[in-house]
């Protein structure tokens, strides 16, 4: 929640921004695929985000902006599809400034590419011309030598001298032919550079930027999603850390296995479903108590787990209603409470124990409870887990189920029966007088009548 709130506040206090875009092409042949188009866009982005170009654009517009921040966050260049057309976008809090900066940066990119495109052929041509001039000088020297040798051969006085001069002339002619061939190659290169410079496309702006009509979309949804994701990651990580440092036992079955007892029921959050679950648990507590030979039940819970008084009252109420269904002697009725929260001072050694626990318990608390159960050495009837304990106003609001209200008879040995208890009055069936066709009987109900005649 804190991260979500911080994300929402960050989105609200962030000023509204506007984005304006210009379109341009560079002096690069058209790309053949998306990868080549992306490479061209990277070239344009590298030029547009250069600090020299950004400062020049800011000076041209005449505004005060941080060139470093502008280059890192507010300038973007991307290719349009797989074409060689680039979209240069500038974001600013002022729509007019955004438009002017986009145009100025596009101009800077084009000017930079033109400067680079024109300087390279000129430099190449200069180098080629220097080499051609050197070759021309050497060729002229060799031509002069060949002419001198030709004249000397004509004036030679002997055959041997003429043969020697002819051989020297032949070698000089070979060198001259090599230099002429090199000059021819350089001249071809020079022509190619001139031709290529004329056929290379020039960078240009094909669409100037326009003033944006609407502000950029709000980033609140993205920030909220990011805050939610970060909160989820931190929450899961925190829960895992807490669980590693303070392990817990989760679930009714896991708790029953850890304590070595049987599950008697689980109380949900809803009031009506919780009342039904308590009635079912009462039946199981009754059966478990019969099996253990105990009629008194003490509820025990892990440390600081909750108030057990309302649950004890409701279980006691349902247990009494269940016991009224059994034919027992009037003198053997239980008049005292059968279910009480555990109290170390007034605990009954003959009482059975029912563990009442939340569905998630720290393992350390569960170990303490297990140690206490071993110290008590009382029969553990089972385990009742809960998502929420009943409140005080739920203790005696639910009557017995309809199938529980069946006819039952108490067999009295004394002519005077004790007064019925409150649960007996609430759940005892109504006794009707016999008809004339039936034998007269005296039903021993809660009114304390005698035995059957």
Coordinates of C-alpha atoms in Angstrom, one line a residue:
X1 CA 0.0 0.0 0.0
X2 CA 2.8 2.4 0.8
X3 CA 4.4 1.7 -2.6
X4 CA 1.1 2.2 -4.4
X5 CA 0.5 5.5 -2.6
X6 CA 4.0 6.7 -3.4
X7 CA 3.6 5.8 -7.0
X8 CA 0.2 7.6 -7.2
X9 CA 1.7 10.7 -5.5
X10 CA 4.7 10.6 -7.9
X11 CA 2.3 10.5 -10.9
X12 CA 0.2 13.3 -9.6
X13 CA 3.0 15.8 -8.7
X14 CA 4.9 15.1 -12.0
X15 CA 4.3 18.0 -14.4
X16 CA 2.5 17.4 -17.7
X17 CA 4.7 17.1 -20.7
X18 CA 4.4 17.4 -24.4
X19 CA 6.2 15.6 -27.2
X20 CA 6.9 16.9 -30.7
X21 CA 8.4 15.0 -33.5
X22 CA 10.2 15.8 -36.8
X23 CA 11.1 13.3 -39.6
X24 CA 14.3 13.2 -41.5
X25 CA 16.5 10.9 -43.7
X26 CA 20.3 10.5 -43.6
X27 CA 22.8 10.1 -46.4
X28 CA 22.6 6.3 -46.1
X29 CA 21.2 3.9 -48.6
X30 CA 17.7 2.6 -47.9
X31 CA 17.8 -0.4 -45.5
X32 CA 16.7 -3.8 -46.6
X33 CA 15.3 -5.1 -43.3
X34 CA 14.4 -4.0 -39.8
X35 CA 17.9 -4.6 -38.5
X36 CA 19.5 -2.2 -41.0
X37 CA 16.8 0.4 -40.2
X38 CA 17.5 0.1 -36.5
X39 CA 21.2 0.6 -37.2
X40 CA 20.4 3.8 -39.1
X41 CA 18.2 4.9 -36.2
X42 CA 21.1 4.3 -33.8
X43 CA 23.3 6.5 -35.9
X44 CA 20.8 9.3 -35.8
X45 CA 20.3 8.9 -32.0
X46 CA 24.1 9.1 -31.5
X47 CA 24.2 12.4 -33.3
X48 CA 21.0 13.9 -31.8
X49 CA 22.1 13.1 -28.2
X50 CA 25.6 14.5 -28.6
X51 CA 26.1 17.3 -26.1
X52 CA 27.5 19.7 -28.8
X53 CA 24.4 19.2 -30.9
X54 CA 22.1 19.5 -27.9
X55 CA 23.8 22.7 -26.7
X56 CA 23.6 24.2 -30.2
X57 CA 19.9 23.4 -30.4
X58 CA 19.2 24.9 -27.0
X59 CA 21.1 28.1 -28.0
X60 CA 19.2 28.2 -31.3
X61 CA 15.9 28.1 -29.5
X62 CA 17.0 30.4 -26.7
X63 CA 15.7 28.5 -23.7
X64 CA 17.3 27.4 -20.5
X65 CA 17.5 23.6 -20.3
X66 CA 20.0 21.1 -18.9
X67 CA 21.6 19.6 -22.0
X68 CA 22.7 16.4 -20.1
X69 CA 19.2 15.7 -18.8
X70 CA 17.6 16.6 -22.1
X71 CA 20.0 14.2 -24.0
X72 CA 19.4 11.3 -21.6
X73 CA 15.7 11.5 -20.9
X74 CA 13.9 13.8 -23.4
X75 CA 15.3 13.0 -26.8
X76 CA 14.4 9.9 -28.7
X77 CA 15.2 8.7 -32.3
X78 CA 13.5 5.7 -33.8
X79 CA 13.1 4.2 -37.3
X80 CA 9.6 4.2 -38.8
X81 CA 9.2 0.5 -39.7
X82 CA 11.9 -0.9 -41.9
X83 CA 12.3 2.3 -43.9
X84 CA 15.2 4.8 -43.7
X85 CA 13.0 7.6 -42.4
X86 CA 13.8 8.6 -38.8
X87 CA 11.4 10.1 -36.2
X88 CA 13.2 12.5 -33.9
X89 CA 11.1 13.3 -30.8
X90 CA 11.7 15.8 -28.0
X91 CA 9.7 16.0 -24.8
X92 CA 9.3 19.2 -22.8
X93 CA 6.9 20.7 -20.3
X94 CA 6.2 23.5 -22.8
X95 CA 4.7 22.4 -26.1
X96 CA 6.2 25.3 -28.1
X97 CA 9.7 24.6 -26.7
X98 CA 9.2 20.9 -27.6
X99 CA 8.5 21.8 -31.2
X100 CA 11.3 24.2 -31.6
X101 CA 13.9 21.9 -30.0
X102 CA 12.8 19.0 -32.3
X103 CA 13.3 21.2 -35.4
X104 CA 16.6 22.5 -34.1
X105 CA 17.9 19.1 -33.3
X106 CA 16.8 17.7 -36.7
X107 CA 18.7 20.6 -38.3
X108 CA 21.8 19.8 -36.3
X109 CA 21.7 16.1 -37.3
X110 CA 21.3 17.0 -41.0
X111 CA 24.1 19.6 -40.8
X112 CA 26.4 17.1 -39.0
X113 CA 25.8 14.4 -41.6
X114 CA 26.3 16.9 -44.5
X115 CA 29.6 18.0 -43.0
X116 CA 30.8 14.4 -42.6
X117 CA 29.5 13.4 -46.0
X118 CA 31.2 16.3 -47.8
X119 CA 34.5 16.1 -45.9
X120 CA 35.2 12.5 -46.6
X121 CA 35.1 12.7 -50.5
X122 CA 37.1 15.9 -50.4
X123 CA 39.8 14.4 -48.3
X124 CA 39.9 11.4 -50.5
X125 CA 40.2 13.4 -53.6
X126 CA 43.0 15.5 -52.1
X127 CA 45.0 12.4 -51.3
X128 CA 44.4 11.0 -54.7
X129 CA 45.5 14.2 -56.4
X130 CA 48.7 14.3 -54.4
X131 CA 49.6 10.8 -55.5
X132 CA 48.8 11.7 -59.1
X133 CA 51.1 14.7 -59.0
X134 CA 53.9 12.7 -57.6
X135 CA 53.5 10.1 -60.3
X136 CA 53.4 12.8 -63.0
X137 CA 56.7 14.1 -61.8
X138 CA 58.3 10.7 -61.8
X139 CA 56.9 10.0 -65.3
X140 CA 58.3 13.2 -66.6
X141 CA 61.7 12.4 -65.3
X142 CA 61.7 9.0 -66.9
X143 CA 60.6 10.4 -70.2
X144 CA 63.5 12.8 -70.1
X145 CA 65.9 9.9 -69.4
X146 CA 64.5 7.8 -72.2
X147 CA 65.0 10.7 -74.6
X148 CA 68.6 11.2 -73.5
X149 CA 69.3 7.5 -73.9
X150 CA 67.8 7.5 -77.4
X151 CA 70.1 10.4 -78.4
X152 CA 73.2 8.7 -77.0
X153 CA 72.4 5.4 -78.8
X154 CA 72.3 7.3 -82.1
X155 CA 75.8 8.8 -81.4
X156 CA 77.3 5.5 -80.1
X157 CA 80.7 4.8 -81.7
X158 CA 80.7 1.1 -81.2
X159 CA 78.2 -1.8 -81.2
X160 CA 79.0 -2.6 -77.6
X161 CA 78.3 0.9 -76.4
X162 CA 75.0 1.0 -78.3
X163 CA 73.9 -2.4 -76.9
X164 CA 74.6 -1.2 -73.3
X165 CA 72.6 2.0 -73.8
X166 CA 69.7 0.1 -75.4
X167 CA 69.5 -2.2 -72.4
X168 CA 69.4 0.8 -70.0
X169 CA 66.7 2.4 -72.1
X170 CA 64.7 -0.8 -72.0
X171 CA 64.8 -0.9 -68.2
X172 CA 63.8 2.7 -67.8
X173 CA 60.9 2.2 -70.2
X174 CA 59.7 -0.7 -68.0
X175 CA 59.6 1.5 -64.9
X176 CA 57.9 4.2 -66.9
X177 CA 55.2 1.8 -68.0
X178 CA 54.6 0.7 -64.4
X179 CA 54.2 4.3 -63.2
X180 CA 51.8 5.1 -66.1
X181 CA 49.7 2.0 -65.1
X182 CA 49.6 3.3 -61.5
X183 CA 48.5 6.7 -62.6
X184 CA 45.7 5.2 -64.6
X185 CA 44.4 3.3 -61.6
X186 CA 44.5 6.4 -59.4
X187 CA 42.7 8.4 -62.1
X188 CA 40.0 5.8 -62.2
X189 CA 39.6 6.0 -58.4
X190 CA 39.4 9.7 -58.6
X191 CA 36.6 9.5 -61.1
X192 CA 34.8 7.0 -58.9
X193 CA 35.0 9.2 -55.9
X194 CA 33.6 12.1 -57.8
X195 CA 30.8 10.0 -59.3
X196 CA 29.9 8.5 -55.9
X197 CA 29.8 11.8 -54.2
X198 CA 27.3 13.0 -56.7
X199 CA 25.1 9.9 -56.5
X200 CA 25.0 9.6 -52.6
X201 CA 21.7 10.8 -51.1
X202 CA 22.0 13.9 -49.0
X203 CA 20.5 14.0 -45.5
X204 CA 17.4 16.3 -45.2
X205 CA 14.4 17.1 -43.1
X206 CA 11.2 15.7 -44.8
X207 CA 8.7 16.9 -42.1
X208 CA 9.2 19.6 -39.6
X209 CA 7.8 19.3 -36.1
X210 CA 4.3 20.4 -35.2
X211 CA 3.1 21.8 -31.9
X212 CA 1.5 18.9 -29.9
X213 CA -2.3 19.3 -29.4
X214 CA -2.5 17.0 -26.3
X215 CA -0.3 16.3 -23.4
X216 CA 1.5 13.0 -23.0
X217 CA -0.5 10.2 -21.4
X218 CA -0.3 10.1 -17.6
X219 CA 2.1 7.7 -16.1
X220 CA 0.0 7.0 -13.0
X221 CA -1.2 3.5 -14.3
X222 CA 2.3 2.4 -15.1
X223 CA 3.6 3.7 -11.7
X224 CA 0.7 2.0 -9.9
X225 CA 1.5 -1.2 -11.7
X226 CA 5.1 -0.9 -10.9
X227 CA 4.3 -0.1 -7.3
X228 CA 2.0 -3.1 -7.1
X229 CA 4.6 -5.4 -8.6
X230 CA 7.3 -4.1 -6.2
X231 CA 5.0 -4.4 -3.3
X232 CA 4.1 -8.0 -4.3
X233 CA 7.8 -8.9 -4.6
X234 CA 8.7 -7.2 -1.3
X235 CA 5.7 -8.8 0.4
X236 CA 6.5 -12.3 -0.8
X237 CA 10.1 -11.8 0.1
X238 CA 9.3 -10.5 3.5
X239 CA 6.9 -13.3 4.2
X240 CA 9.5 -15.9 3.1
X241 CA 12.0 -14.2 5.4
X242 CA 9.6 -14.2 8.3
X243 CA 8.7 -17.8 7.7
X244 CA 12.3 -18.8 7.6
X245 CA 13.1 -17.0 10.8
X246 CA 9.8 -17.8 12.6
X247 CA 8.3 -20.9 11.0
X248 CA 4.6 -21.6 11.2
X249 CA 2.3 -24.6 10.9
X250 CA -0.7 -24.0 8.6
X251 CA -3.9 -26.0 8.2
X252 CA -6.1 -28.2 10.4
X253 CA -4.5 -31.5 9.2
X254 CA -0.9 -30.2 9.7
X255 CA -1.7 -29.0 13.2
X256 CA -3.4 -32.3 14.1
X257 CA -0.4 -34.2 12.9
X258 CA 2.0 -31.9 14.8
X259 CA 0.1 -32.4 18.0
X260 CA -0.7 -36.0 17.5
X261 CA -4.5 -35.6 17.9
X262 CA -7.6 -36.0 15.8
X263 CA -9.3 -33.0 14.1
X264 CA -12.8 -32.4 15.5
X265 CA -13.8 -29.5 13.3
X266 CA -12.9 -26.2 11.8
X267 CA -14.8 -22.9 12.5
X268 CA -15.2 -20.6 9.4
X269 CA -15.6 -16.8 9.5
X270 CA -19.3 -16.7 8.7
X271 CA -21.6 -16.6 11.7
X272 CA -24.2 -19.1 10.4
X273 CA -21.6 -21.5 9.1
X274 CA -19.6 -21.2 12.3
X275 CA -22.7 -22.1 14.4
X276 CA -23.2 -25.2 12.3
X277 CA -19.5 -26.1 12.6
X278 CA -19.7 -25.7 16.4
X279 CA -22.7 -28.1 16.6
X280 CA -20.9 -30.7 14.5
X281 CA -17.8 -30.3 16.7
X282 CA -20.0 -30.7 19.8
X283 CA -21.2 -34.1 18.6
X284 CA -17.6 -35.2 18.0
X285 CA -16.5 -33.9 21.4
X286 CA -19.4 -35.9 23.0
X287 CA -18.3 -39.1 21.3
X288 CA -14.6 -38.5 22.1
X289 CA -15.5 -37.8 25.8
X290 CA -17.5 -41.0 26.0
X291 CA -14.5 -42.9 24.5
X292 CA -12.1 -41.3 27.0
X293 CA -14.6 -41.8 29.9
X294 CA -14.8 -38.1 30.8
X295 CA -17.7 -35.8 30.9
X296 CA -15.9 -32.5 31.6
X297 CA -14.0 -30.8 28.8
X298 CA -11.4 -28.1 29.1
X299 CA -10.5 -25.9 26.1
X300 CA -6.8 -25.1 25.8
X301 CA -5.2 -22.9 23.2
X302 CA -1.7 -21.6 22.2
X303 CA -0.5 -18.5 23.8
X304 CA -2.4 -15.3 22.9
X305 CA -4.7 -17.2 20.5
X306 CA -8.0 -15.5 21.6
X307 CA -10.8 -15.6 24.1
X308 CA -12.4 -19.0 24.6
X309 CA -15.3 -18.1 26.8
X310 CA -18.0 -17.7 24.1
X311 CA -16.9 -20.9 22.4
X312 CA -16.9 -22.8 25.7
X313 CA -20.4 -21.6 26.4
X314 CA -21.7 -22.5 22.9
X315 CA -20.1 -26.0 23.1
X316 CA -21.5 -26.5 26.6
X317 CA -25.0 -25.5 25.4
X318 CA -24.9 -27.9 22.4
X319 CA -23.4 -30.7 24.5
X320 CA -26.3 -30.4 27.0
X321 CA -28.8 -30.5 24.2
X322 CA -27.2 -33.6 22.8
X323 CA -27.1 -35.3 26.2
X324 CA -30.9 -34.7 26.7
X325 CA -31.5 -37.1 23.9
X326 CA -30.1 -39.9 26.0
X327 CA -32.3 -41.9 28.4
X328 CA -30.7 -41.4 31.8
X329 CA -31.8 -41.3 35.4
X330 CA -32.9 -38.0 36.6
X331 CA -30.5 -38.1 39.5
X332 CA -27.6 -38.5 37.1
X333 CA -28.2 -35.4 35.0
X334 CA -25.3 -33.0 34.7
X335 CA -26.3 -29.7 36.2
X336 CA -22.9 -28.0 36.2
X337 CA -21.0 -26.7 33.2
X338 CA -19.3 -29.4 31.1
X339 CA -17.1 -27.2 28.9
X340 CA -14.8 -24.6 30.4
X341 CA -11.6 -22.8 29.2
X342 CA -8.5 -24.3 30.7
X343 CA -7.3 -22.7 34.0
X344 CA -4.1 -23.9 35.5
X345 CA -5.3 -23.1 39.1
X346 CA -8.8 -24.6 38.9
X347 CA -8.1 -27.4 36.3
X348 CA -10.0 -30.7 36.9
X349 CA -7.6 -33.7 36.7
X350 CA -10.4 -35.9 35.4
X351 CA -11.4 -33.5 32.5
X352 CA -10.5 -34.2 28.9
X353 CA -8.7 -31.5 26.8
X354 CA -9.8 -30.1 23.5
X355 CA -7.2 -28.0 21.7
X356 CA -8.6 -24.8 20.1
X357 CA -6.2 -23.2 17.7
X358 CA -6.1 -20.8 14.8
X359 CA -5.4 -22.3 11.4
X360 CA -1.9 -20.7 11.4
X361 CA 0.2 -21.1 14.5
X362 CA 3.9 -20.3 15.1
X363 CA 5.9 -23.5 15.5
X364 CA 7.4 -22.2 18.7
X365 CA 3.9 -21.7 20.2
X366 CA 2.8 -25.1 19.0
X367 CA 5.9 -26.7 20.7
X368 CA 5.0 -24.9 24.0
X369 CA 1.5 -26.2 23.8
X370 CA 2.7 -29.8 23.1
X371 CA 5.0 -29.6 26.2
X372 CA 2.0 -28.4 28.3
X373 CA -0.2 -31.2 27.1
X374 CA 2.5 -33.7 28.1
X375 CA 2.8 -32.1 31.6
X376 CA -1.0 -32.2 32.1
X377 CA -1.2 -36.0 31.2
X378 CA -4.9 -35.6 30.5
X379 CA -6.7 -37.3 27.6
X380 CA -6.7 -35.1 24.6
X381 CA -10.0 -35.4 22.8
X382 CA -9.1 -33.7 19.6
X383 CA -8.4 -30.4 17.9
X384 CA -10.8 -27.6 16.8
X385 CA -9.3 -24.9 14.5
X386 CA -10.9 -21.6 13.7
X387 CA -10.7 -18.8 11.2
X388 CA -12.6 -16.6 13.7
X389 CA -13.8 -17.4 17.2
X390 CA -17.5 -16.8 18.1
X391 CA -18.4 -13.6 20.0
X392 CA -20.3 -13.4 23.2
X393 CA -23.6 -12.7 21.5
X394 CA -23.3 -16.0 19.7
X395 CA -23.0 -18.2 22.7
X396 CA -26.7 -19.2 23.1
X397 CA -28.4 -18.0 19.9
X398 CA -28.7 -21.3 18.0
X399 CA -31.2 -24.0 19.0
X400 CA -30.6 -27.7 18.5
X401 CA -31.2 -29.1 15.0
X402 CA -34.6 -30.4 14.2
X403 CA -33.5 -34.1 14.1
X404 CA -32.1 -33.7 17.6
X405 CA -35.6 -32.9 19.0
X406 CA -36.8 -36.5 19.3
X407 CA -38.9 -38.0 22.0
X408 CA -36.9 -39.2 25.0
X409 CA -37.8 -40.5 28.4
X410 CA -36.0 -40.1 31.8
X411 CA -36.5 -43.0 34.2
X412 CA -36.9 -41.6 37.7
X413 CA -36.5 -43.8 40.8
X414 CA -37.7 -41.1 43.2
X415 CA -41.2 -39.7 43.2
X416 CA -39.9 -36.1 43.3
X417 CA -37.6 -35.1 40.4
X418 CA -35.3 -32.1 40.5
X419 CA -36.2 -29.0 38.5
X420 CA -35.1 -29.1 34.9
X421 CA -32.1 -27.0 33.9
X422 CA -32.4 -24.2 31.3
X423 CA -31.2 -26.3 28.4
X424 CA -33.6 -29.0 29.3
X425 CA -36.5 -26.6 29.3
X426 CA -35.3 -25.2 25.9
X427 CA -34.9 -28.5 24.2
X428 CA -37.3 -30.9 25.9
X429 CA -40.3 -32.1 23.8
X430 CA -43.8 -31.2 24.7
X431 CA -45.7 -34.2 26.5
X432 CA -49.3 -34.8 25.3
X433 CA -51.9 -36.6 27.5
X434 CA -52.9 -40.1 26.2
X435 CA -56.1 -40.6 24.3
X436 CA -59.0 -42.8 25.4
X437 CA -58.0 -45.7 23.2
X438 CA -54.4 -45.8 24.6
X439 CA -53.4 -47.1 28.1
X440 CA -52.9 -44.5 30.6
X441 CA -49.2 -43.8 31.2
X442 CA -47.3 -41.3 33.2
X443 CA -44.5 -40.0 31.0
X444 CA -41.4 -39.2 32.9
X445 CA -40.3 -36.0 31.1
X446 CA -38.8 -32.8 32.5
X447 CA -41.9 -32.5 34.7
X448 CA -40.7 -35.4 36.9
X449 CA -43.7 -37.8 36.5
X450 CA -43.6 -41.4 37.8
X451 CA -43.0 -44.6 35.9
X452 CA -45.3 -46.3 33.3
X453 CA -48.3 -48.1 34.8

